[in-house]
PDB file of C-alpha atoms in Angstrom:
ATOM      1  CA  UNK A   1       2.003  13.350  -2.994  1.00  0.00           C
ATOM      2  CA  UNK A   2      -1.711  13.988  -2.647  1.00  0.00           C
ATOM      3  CA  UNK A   3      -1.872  13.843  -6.972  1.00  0.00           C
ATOM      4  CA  UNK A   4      -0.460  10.539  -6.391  1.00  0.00           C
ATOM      5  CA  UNK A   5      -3.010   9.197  -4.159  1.00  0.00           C
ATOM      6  CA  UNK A   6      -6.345  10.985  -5.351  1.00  0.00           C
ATOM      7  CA  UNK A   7      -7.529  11.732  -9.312  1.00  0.00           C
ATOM      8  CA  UNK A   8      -8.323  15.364  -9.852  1.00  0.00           C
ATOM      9  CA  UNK A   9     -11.035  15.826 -12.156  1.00  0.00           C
ATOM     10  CA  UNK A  10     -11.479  19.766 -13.752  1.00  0.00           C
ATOM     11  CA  UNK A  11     -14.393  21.265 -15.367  1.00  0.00           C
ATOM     12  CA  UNK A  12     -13.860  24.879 -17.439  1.00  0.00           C
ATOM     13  CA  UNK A  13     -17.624  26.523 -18.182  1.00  0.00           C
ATOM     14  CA  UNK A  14     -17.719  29.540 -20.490  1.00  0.00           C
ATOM     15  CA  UNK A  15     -16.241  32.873 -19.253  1.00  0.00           C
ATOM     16  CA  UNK A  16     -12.918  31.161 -18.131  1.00  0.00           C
ATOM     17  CA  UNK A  17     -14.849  29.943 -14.602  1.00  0.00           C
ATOM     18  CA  UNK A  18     -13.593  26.277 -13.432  1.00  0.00           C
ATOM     19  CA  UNK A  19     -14.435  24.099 -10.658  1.00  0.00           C
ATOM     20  CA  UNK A  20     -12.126  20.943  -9.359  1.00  0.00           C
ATOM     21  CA  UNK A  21     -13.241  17.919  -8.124  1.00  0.00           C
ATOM     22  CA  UNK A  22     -10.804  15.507  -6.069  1.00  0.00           C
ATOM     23  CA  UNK A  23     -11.628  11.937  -6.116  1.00  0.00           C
ATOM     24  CA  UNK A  24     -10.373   9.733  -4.070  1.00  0.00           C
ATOM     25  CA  UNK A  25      -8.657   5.897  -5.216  1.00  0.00           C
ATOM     26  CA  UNK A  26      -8.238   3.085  -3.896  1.00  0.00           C
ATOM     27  CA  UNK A  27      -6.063   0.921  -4.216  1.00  0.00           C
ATOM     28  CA  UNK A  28      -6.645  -2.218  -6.206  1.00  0.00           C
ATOM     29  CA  UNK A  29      -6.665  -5.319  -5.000  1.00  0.00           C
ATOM     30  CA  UNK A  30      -3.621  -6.715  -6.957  1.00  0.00           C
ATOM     31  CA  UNK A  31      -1.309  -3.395  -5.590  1.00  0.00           C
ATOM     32  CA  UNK A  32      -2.112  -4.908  -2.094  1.00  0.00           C
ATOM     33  CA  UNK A  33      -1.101  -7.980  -3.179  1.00  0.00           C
ATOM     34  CA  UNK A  34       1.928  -6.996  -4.893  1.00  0.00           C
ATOM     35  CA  UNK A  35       2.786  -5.135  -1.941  1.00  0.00           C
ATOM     36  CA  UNK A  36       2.592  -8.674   0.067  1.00  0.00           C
ATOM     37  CA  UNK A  37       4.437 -10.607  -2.289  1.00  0.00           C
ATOM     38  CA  UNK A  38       7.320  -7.853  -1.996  1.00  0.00           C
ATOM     39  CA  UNK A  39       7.657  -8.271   1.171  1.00  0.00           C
ATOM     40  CA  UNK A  40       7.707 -11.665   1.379  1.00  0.00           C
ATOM     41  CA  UNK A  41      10.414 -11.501  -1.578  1.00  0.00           C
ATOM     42  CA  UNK A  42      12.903  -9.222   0.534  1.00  0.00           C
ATOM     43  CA  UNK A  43      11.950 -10.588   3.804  1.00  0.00           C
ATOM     44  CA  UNK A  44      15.350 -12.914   4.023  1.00  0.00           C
ATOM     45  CA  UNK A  45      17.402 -10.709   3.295  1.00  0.00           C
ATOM     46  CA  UNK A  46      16.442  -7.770   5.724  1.00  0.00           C
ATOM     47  CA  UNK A  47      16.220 -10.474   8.068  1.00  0.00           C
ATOM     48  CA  UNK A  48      20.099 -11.768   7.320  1.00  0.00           C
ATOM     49  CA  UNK A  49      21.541  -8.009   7.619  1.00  0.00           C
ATOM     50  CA  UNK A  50      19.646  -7.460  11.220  1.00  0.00           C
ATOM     51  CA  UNK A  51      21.484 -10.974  12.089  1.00  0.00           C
ATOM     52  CA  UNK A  52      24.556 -11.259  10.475  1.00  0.00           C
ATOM     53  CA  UNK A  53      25.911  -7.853  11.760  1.00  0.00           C
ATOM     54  CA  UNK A  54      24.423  -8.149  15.423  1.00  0.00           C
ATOM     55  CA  UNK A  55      27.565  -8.746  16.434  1.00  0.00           C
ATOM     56  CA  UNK A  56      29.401  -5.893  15.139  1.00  0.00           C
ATOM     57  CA  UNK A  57      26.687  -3.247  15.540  1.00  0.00           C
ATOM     58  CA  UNK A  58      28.688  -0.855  17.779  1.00  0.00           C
ATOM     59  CA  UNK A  59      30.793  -0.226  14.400  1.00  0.00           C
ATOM     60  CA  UNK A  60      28.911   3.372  13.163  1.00  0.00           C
ATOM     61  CA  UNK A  61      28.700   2.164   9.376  1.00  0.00           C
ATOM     62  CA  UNK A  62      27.182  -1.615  10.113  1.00  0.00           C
ATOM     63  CA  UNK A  63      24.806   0.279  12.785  1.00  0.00           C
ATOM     64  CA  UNK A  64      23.542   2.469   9.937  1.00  0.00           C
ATOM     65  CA  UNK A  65      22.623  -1.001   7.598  1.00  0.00           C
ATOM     66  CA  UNK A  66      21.160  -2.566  10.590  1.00  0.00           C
ATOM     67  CA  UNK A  67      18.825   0.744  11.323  1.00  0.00           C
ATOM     68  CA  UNK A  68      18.029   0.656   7.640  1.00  0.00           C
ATOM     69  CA  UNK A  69      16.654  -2.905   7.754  1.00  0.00           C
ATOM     70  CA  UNK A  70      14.770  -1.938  10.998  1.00  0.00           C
ATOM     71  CA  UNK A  71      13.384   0.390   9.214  1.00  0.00           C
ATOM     72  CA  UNK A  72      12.318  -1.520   6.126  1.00  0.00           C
ATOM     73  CA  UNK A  73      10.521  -3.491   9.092  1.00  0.00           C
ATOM     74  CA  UNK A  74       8.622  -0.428  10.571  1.00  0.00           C
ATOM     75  CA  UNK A  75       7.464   0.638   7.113  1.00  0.00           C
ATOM     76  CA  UNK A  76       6.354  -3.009   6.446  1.00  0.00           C
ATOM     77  CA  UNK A  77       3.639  -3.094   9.533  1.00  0.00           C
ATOM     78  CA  UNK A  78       0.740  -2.496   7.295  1.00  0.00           C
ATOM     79  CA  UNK A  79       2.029  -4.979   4.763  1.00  0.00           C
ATOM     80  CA  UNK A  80       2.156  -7.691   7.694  1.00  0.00           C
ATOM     81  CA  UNK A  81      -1.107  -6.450   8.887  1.00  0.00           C
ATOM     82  CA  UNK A  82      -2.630  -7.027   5.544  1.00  0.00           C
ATOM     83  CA  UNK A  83      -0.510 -10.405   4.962  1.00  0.00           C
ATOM     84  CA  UNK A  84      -2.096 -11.826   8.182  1.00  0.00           C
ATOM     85  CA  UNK A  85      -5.939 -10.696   7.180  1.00  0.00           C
ATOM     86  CA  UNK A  86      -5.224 -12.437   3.822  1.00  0.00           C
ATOM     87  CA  UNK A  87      -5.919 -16.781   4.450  1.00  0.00           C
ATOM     88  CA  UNK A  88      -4.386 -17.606   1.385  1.00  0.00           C
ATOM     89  CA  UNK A  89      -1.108 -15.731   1.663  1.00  0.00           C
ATOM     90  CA  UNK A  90      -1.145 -16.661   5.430  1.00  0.00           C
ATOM     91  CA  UNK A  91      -1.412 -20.300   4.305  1.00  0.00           C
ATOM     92  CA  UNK A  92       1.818 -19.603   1.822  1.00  0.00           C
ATOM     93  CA  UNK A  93       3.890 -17.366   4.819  1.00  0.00           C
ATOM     94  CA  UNK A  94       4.882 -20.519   6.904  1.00  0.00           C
ATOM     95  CA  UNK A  95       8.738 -19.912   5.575  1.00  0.00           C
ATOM     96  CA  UNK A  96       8.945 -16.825   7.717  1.00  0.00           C
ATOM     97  CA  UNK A  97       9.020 -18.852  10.697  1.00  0.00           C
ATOM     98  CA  UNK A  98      12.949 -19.483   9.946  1.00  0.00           C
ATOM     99  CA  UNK A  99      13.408 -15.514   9.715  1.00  0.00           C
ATOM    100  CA  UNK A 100      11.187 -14.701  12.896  1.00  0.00           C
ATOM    101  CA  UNK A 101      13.762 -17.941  14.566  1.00  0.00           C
ATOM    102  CA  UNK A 102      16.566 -15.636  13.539  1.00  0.00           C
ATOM    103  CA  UNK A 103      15.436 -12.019  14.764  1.00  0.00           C
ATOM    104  CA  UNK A 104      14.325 -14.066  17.868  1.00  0.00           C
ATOM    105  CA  UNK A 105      18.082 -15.131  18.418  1.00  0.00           C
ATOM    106  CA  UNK A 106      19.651 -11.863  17.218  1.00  0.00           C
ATOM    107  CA  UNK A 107      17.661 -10.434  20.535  1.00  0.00           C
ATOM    108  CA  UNK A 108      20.024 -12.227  22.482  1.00  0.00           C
ATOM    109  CA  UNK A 109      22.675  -9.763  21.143  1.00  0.00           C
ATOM    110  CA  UNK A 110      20.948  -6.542  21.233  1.00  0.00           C
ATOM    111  CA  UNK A 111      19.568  -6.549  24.360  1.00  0.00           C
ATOM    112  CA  UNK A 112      23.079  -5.904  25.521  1.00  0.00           C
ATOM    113  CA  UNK A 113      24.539  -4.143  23.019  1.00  0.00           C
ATOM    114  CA  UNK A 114      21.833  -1.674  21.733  1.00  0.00           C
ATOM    115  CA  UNK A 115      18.031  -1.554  23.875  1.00  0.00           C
ATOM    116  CA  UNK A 116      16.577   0.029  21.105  1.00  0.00           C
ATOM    117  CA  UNK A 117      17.202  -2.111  18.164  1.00  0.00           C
ATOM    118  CA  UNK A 118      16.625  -5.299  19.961  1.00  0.00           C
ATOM    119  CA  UNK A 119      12.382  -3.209  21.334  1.00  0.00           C
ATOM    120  CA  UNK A 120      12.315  -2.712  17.334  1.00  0.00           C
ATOM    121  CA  UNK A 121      13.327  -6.137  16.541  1.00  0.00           C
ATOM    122  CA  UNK A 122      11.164  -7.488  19.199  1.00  0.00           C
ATOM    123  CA  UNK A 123       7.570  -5.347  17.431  1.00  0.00           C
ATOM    124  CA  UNK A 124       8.646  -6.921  14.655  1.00  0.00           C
ATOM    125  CA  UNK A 125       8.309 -10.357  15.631  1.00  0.00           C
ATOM    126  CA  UNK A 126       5.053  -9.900  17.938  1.00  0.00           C
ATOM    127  CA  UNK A 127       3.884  -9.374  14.683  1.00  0.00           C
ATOM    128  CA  UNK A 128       5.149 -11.426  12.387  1.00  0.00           C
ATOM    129  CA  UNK A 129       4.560 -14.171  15.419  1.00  0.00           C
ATOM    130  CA  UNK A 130       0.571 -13.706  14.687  1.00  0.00           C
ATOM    131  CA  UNK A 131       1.338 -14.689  11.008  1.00  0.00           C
ATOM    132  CA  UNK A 132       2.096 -18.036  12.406  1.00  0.00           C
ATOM    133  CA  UNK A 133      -0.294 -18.517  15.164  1.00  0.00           C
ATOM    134  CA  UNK A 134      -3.021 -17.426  12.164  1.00  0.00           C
ATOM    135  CA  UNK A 135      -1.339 -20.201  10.074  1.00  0.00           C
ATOM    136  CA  UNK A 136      -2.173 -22.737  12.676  1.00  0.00           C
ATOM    137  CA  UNK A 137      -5.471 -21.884  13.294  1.00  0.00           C
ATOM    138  CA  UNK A 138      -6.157 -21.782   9.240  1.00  0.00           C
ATOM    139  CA  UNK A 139      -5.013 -25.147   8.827  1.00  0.00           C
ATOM    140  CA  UNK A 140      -6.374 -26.804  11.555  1.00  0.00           C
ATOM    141  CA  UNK A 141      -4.314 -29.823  10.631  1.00  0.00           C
ATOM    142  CA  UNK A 142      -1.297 -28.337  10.409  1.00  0.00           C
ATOM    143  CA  UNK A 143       0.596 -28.461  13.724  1.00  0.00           C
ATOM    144  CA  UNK A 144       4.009 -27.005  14.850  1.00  0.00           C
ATOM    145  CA  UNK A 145       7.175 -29.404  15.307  1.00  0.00           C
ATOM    146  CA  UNK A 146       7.182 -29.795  19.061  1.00  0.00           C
ATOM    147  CA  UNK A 147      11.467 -29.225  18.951  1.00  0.00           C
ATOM    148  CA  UNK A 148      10.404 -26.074  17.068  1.00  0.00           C
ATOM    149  CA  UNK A 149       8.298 -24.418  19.599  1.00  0.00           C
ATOM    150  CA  UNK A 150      10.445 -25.660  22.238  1.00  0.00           C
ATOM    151  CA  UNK A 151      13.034 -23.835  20.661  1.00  0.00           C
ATOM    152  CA  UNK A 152      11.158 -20.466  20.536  1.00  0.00           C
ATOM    153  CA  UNK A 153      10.133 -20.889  24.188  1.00  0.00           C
ATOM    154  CA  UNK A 154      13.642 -21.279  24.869  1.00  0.00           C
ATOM    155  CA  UNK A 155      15.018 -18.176  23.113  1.00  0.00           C
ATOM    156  CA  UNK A 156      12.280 -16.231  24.859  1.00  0.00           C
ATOM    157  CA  UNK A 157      12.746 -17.586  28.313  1.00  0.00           C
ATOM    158  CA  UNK A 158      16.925 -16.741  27.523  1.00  0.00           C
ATOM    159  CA  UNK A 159      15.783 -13.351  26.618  1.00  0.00           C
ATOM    160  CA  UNK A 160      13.912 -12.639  29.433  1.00  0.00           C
ATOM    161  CA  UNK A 161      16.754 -13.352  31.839  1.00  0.00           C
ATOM    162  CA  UNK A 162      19.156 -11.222  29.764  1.00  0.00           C
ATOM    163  CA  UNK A 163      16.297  -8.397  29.980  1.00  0.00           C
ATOM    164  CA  UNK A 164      15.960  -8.740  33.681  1.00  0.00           C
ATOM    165  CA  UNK A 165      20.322  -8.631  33.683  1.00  0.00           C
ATOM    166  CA  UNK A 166      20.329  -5.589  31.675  1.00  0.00           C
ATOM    167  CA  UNK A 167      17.424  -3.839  33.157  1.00  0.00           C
ATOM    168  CA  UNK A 168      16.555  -0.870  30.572  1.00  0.00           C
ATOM    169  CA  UNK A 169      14.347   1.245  32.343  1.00  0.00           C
ATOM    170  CA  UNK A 170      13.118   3.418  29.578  1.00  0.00           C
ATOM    171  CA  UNK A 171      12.028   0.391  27.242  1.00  0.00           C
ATOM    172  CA  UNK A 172      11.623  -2.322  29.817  1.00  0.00           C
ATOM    173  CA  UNK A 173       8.385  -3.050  29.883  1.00  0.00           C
ATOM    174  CA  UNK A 174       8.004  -2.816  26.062  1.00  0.00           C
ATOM    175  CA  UNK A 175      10.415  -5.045  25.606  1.00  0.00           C
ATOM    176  CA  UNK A 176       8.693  -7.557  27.983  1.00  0.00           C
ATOM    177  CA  UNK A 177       5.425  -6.950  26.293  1.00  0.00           C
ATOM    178  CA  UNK A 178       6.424  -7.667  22.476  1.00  0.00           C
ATOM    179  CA  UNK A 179       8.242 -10.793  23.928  1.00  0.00           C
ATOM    180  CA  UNK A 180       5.408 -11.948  26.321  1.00  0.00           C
ATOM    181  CA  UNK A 181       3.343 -11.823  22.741  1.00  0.00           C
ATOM    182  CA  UNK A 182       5.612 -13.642  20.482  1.00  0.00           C
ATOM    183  CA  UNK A 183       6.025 -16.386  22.793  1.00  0.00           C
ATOM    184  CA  UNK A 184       2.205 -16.401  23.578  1.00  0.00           C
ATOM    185  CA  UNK A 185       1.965 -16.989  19.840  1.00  0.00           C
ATOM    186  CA  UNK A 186       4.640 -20.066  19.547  1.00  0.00           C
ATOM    187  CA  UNK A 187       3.320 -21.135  23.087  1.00  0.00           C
ATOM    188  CA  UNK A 188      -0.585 -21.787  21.895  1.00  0.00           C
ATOM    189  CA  UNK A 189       0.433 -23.137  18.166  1.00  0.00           C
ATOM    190  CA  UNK A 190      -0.535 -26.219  17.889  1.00  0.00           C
ATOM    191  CA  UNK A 191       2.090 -29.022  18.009  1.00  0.00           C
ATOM    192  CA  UNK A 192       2.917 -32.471  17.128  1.00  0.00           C
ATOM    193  CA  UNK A 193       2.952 -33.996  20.464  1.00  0.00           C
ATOM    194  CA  UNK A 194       0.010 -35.949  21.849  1.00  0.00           C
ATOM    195  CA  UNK A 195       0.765 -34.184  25.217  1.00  0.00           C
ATOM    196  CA  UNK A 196      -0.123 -30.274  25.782  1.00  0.00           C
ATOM    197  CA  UNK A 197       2.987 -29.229  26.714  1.00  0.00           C
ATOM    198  CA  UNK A 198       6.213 -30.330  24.706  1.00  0.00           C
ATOM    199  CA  UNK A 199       8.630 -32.340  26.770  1.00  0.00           C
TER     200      UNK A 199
END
């Protein structure tokens, strides 16, 4: 792993003495790009195995794929880290508000069903939420359909009741705290009504 990530350089003097040299490299521009652009590219469809099997996850096999897509999530934070520090993919992102709509709603499953996937599910969209909150503030005028973020406040207001109803006492507050920050996000978008709150 390390010969991966650094360029060894060796020098042989007379006499059969040596010396190393390890230098570091970074990675170019374009592989952090690439990196974006492949996660935008299998974004859907991680996004449509967490959803579509929600409602079977207690079955062992389907509970495996799901964990696999969470996972592809997890190892993704940097990549959405670097996606939202990047305007100009930011301004091209907008499309993952469908998919964050979707893991939103899939919450509504796995808070009952399985705690743990639905705290995972819920990281994920706290941060994928600031992709869209960024987008808004980039494009100043830009603003969010009002039905939209009334939707979103919805789910989340849904989900906190089923959270209170279920009560996991080991993730609880988590839980609260990844959805109190993706609805903050949808909450101060800007929108399309002339009002400040939609109706």
């Amino acid at each position: 792993m390390p010969d991966l990530m650094n360029k060894n350089i060796l020098t042989l003097r007379g006499g059969g003495c040596g010396s190393s040299q390890i230098m570091p490299t970074n990675p170019s521009l374009k592989d952090k790009d690439q990196d974006i652009e492949n996660f935008i590219t299998k974004f859907d469809f991680y996004v449509e195995k967490i959803c579509a099997k929600a409602a079977v996850a207690a079955n062992q096999s389907e509970s495996q794929e799901i964990m696999i897509a969470i996972q592809w999530f997890i190892f993704q934070e940097e990549n959405i880290y670097k996606l939202n520090k990047n305007a100009e993919k930011v301004k091209k992102s907008y499309n993952l508000i469908e998919g964050i709509r979707k893991l939103l709603k899939s919450c509504l499953i796995y808070v009952r069903t399985d705690p743990f996937k639905c705290f995972y599910i819920l990281k994920t969209t706290a941060s994928l939420s600031k992709i869209i909150f960024s987008f808004h503030i980039i494009n100043d005028k830009r603003f969010m359909k009002c039905d939209l973020q009334k939707e979103f406040l919805d789910i989340s207001d849904e989900l906190k009741q089923q959270m209170e109803i279920e009560k996991n006492d080991l993730i609880q507050i988590q839980m609260e705290l990844y959805l109190f920050l993706t609805k903050t996000s949808f909450e101060f978008a800007p929108n399309n009504s002339t009002e400040r709150g939609c109706n």
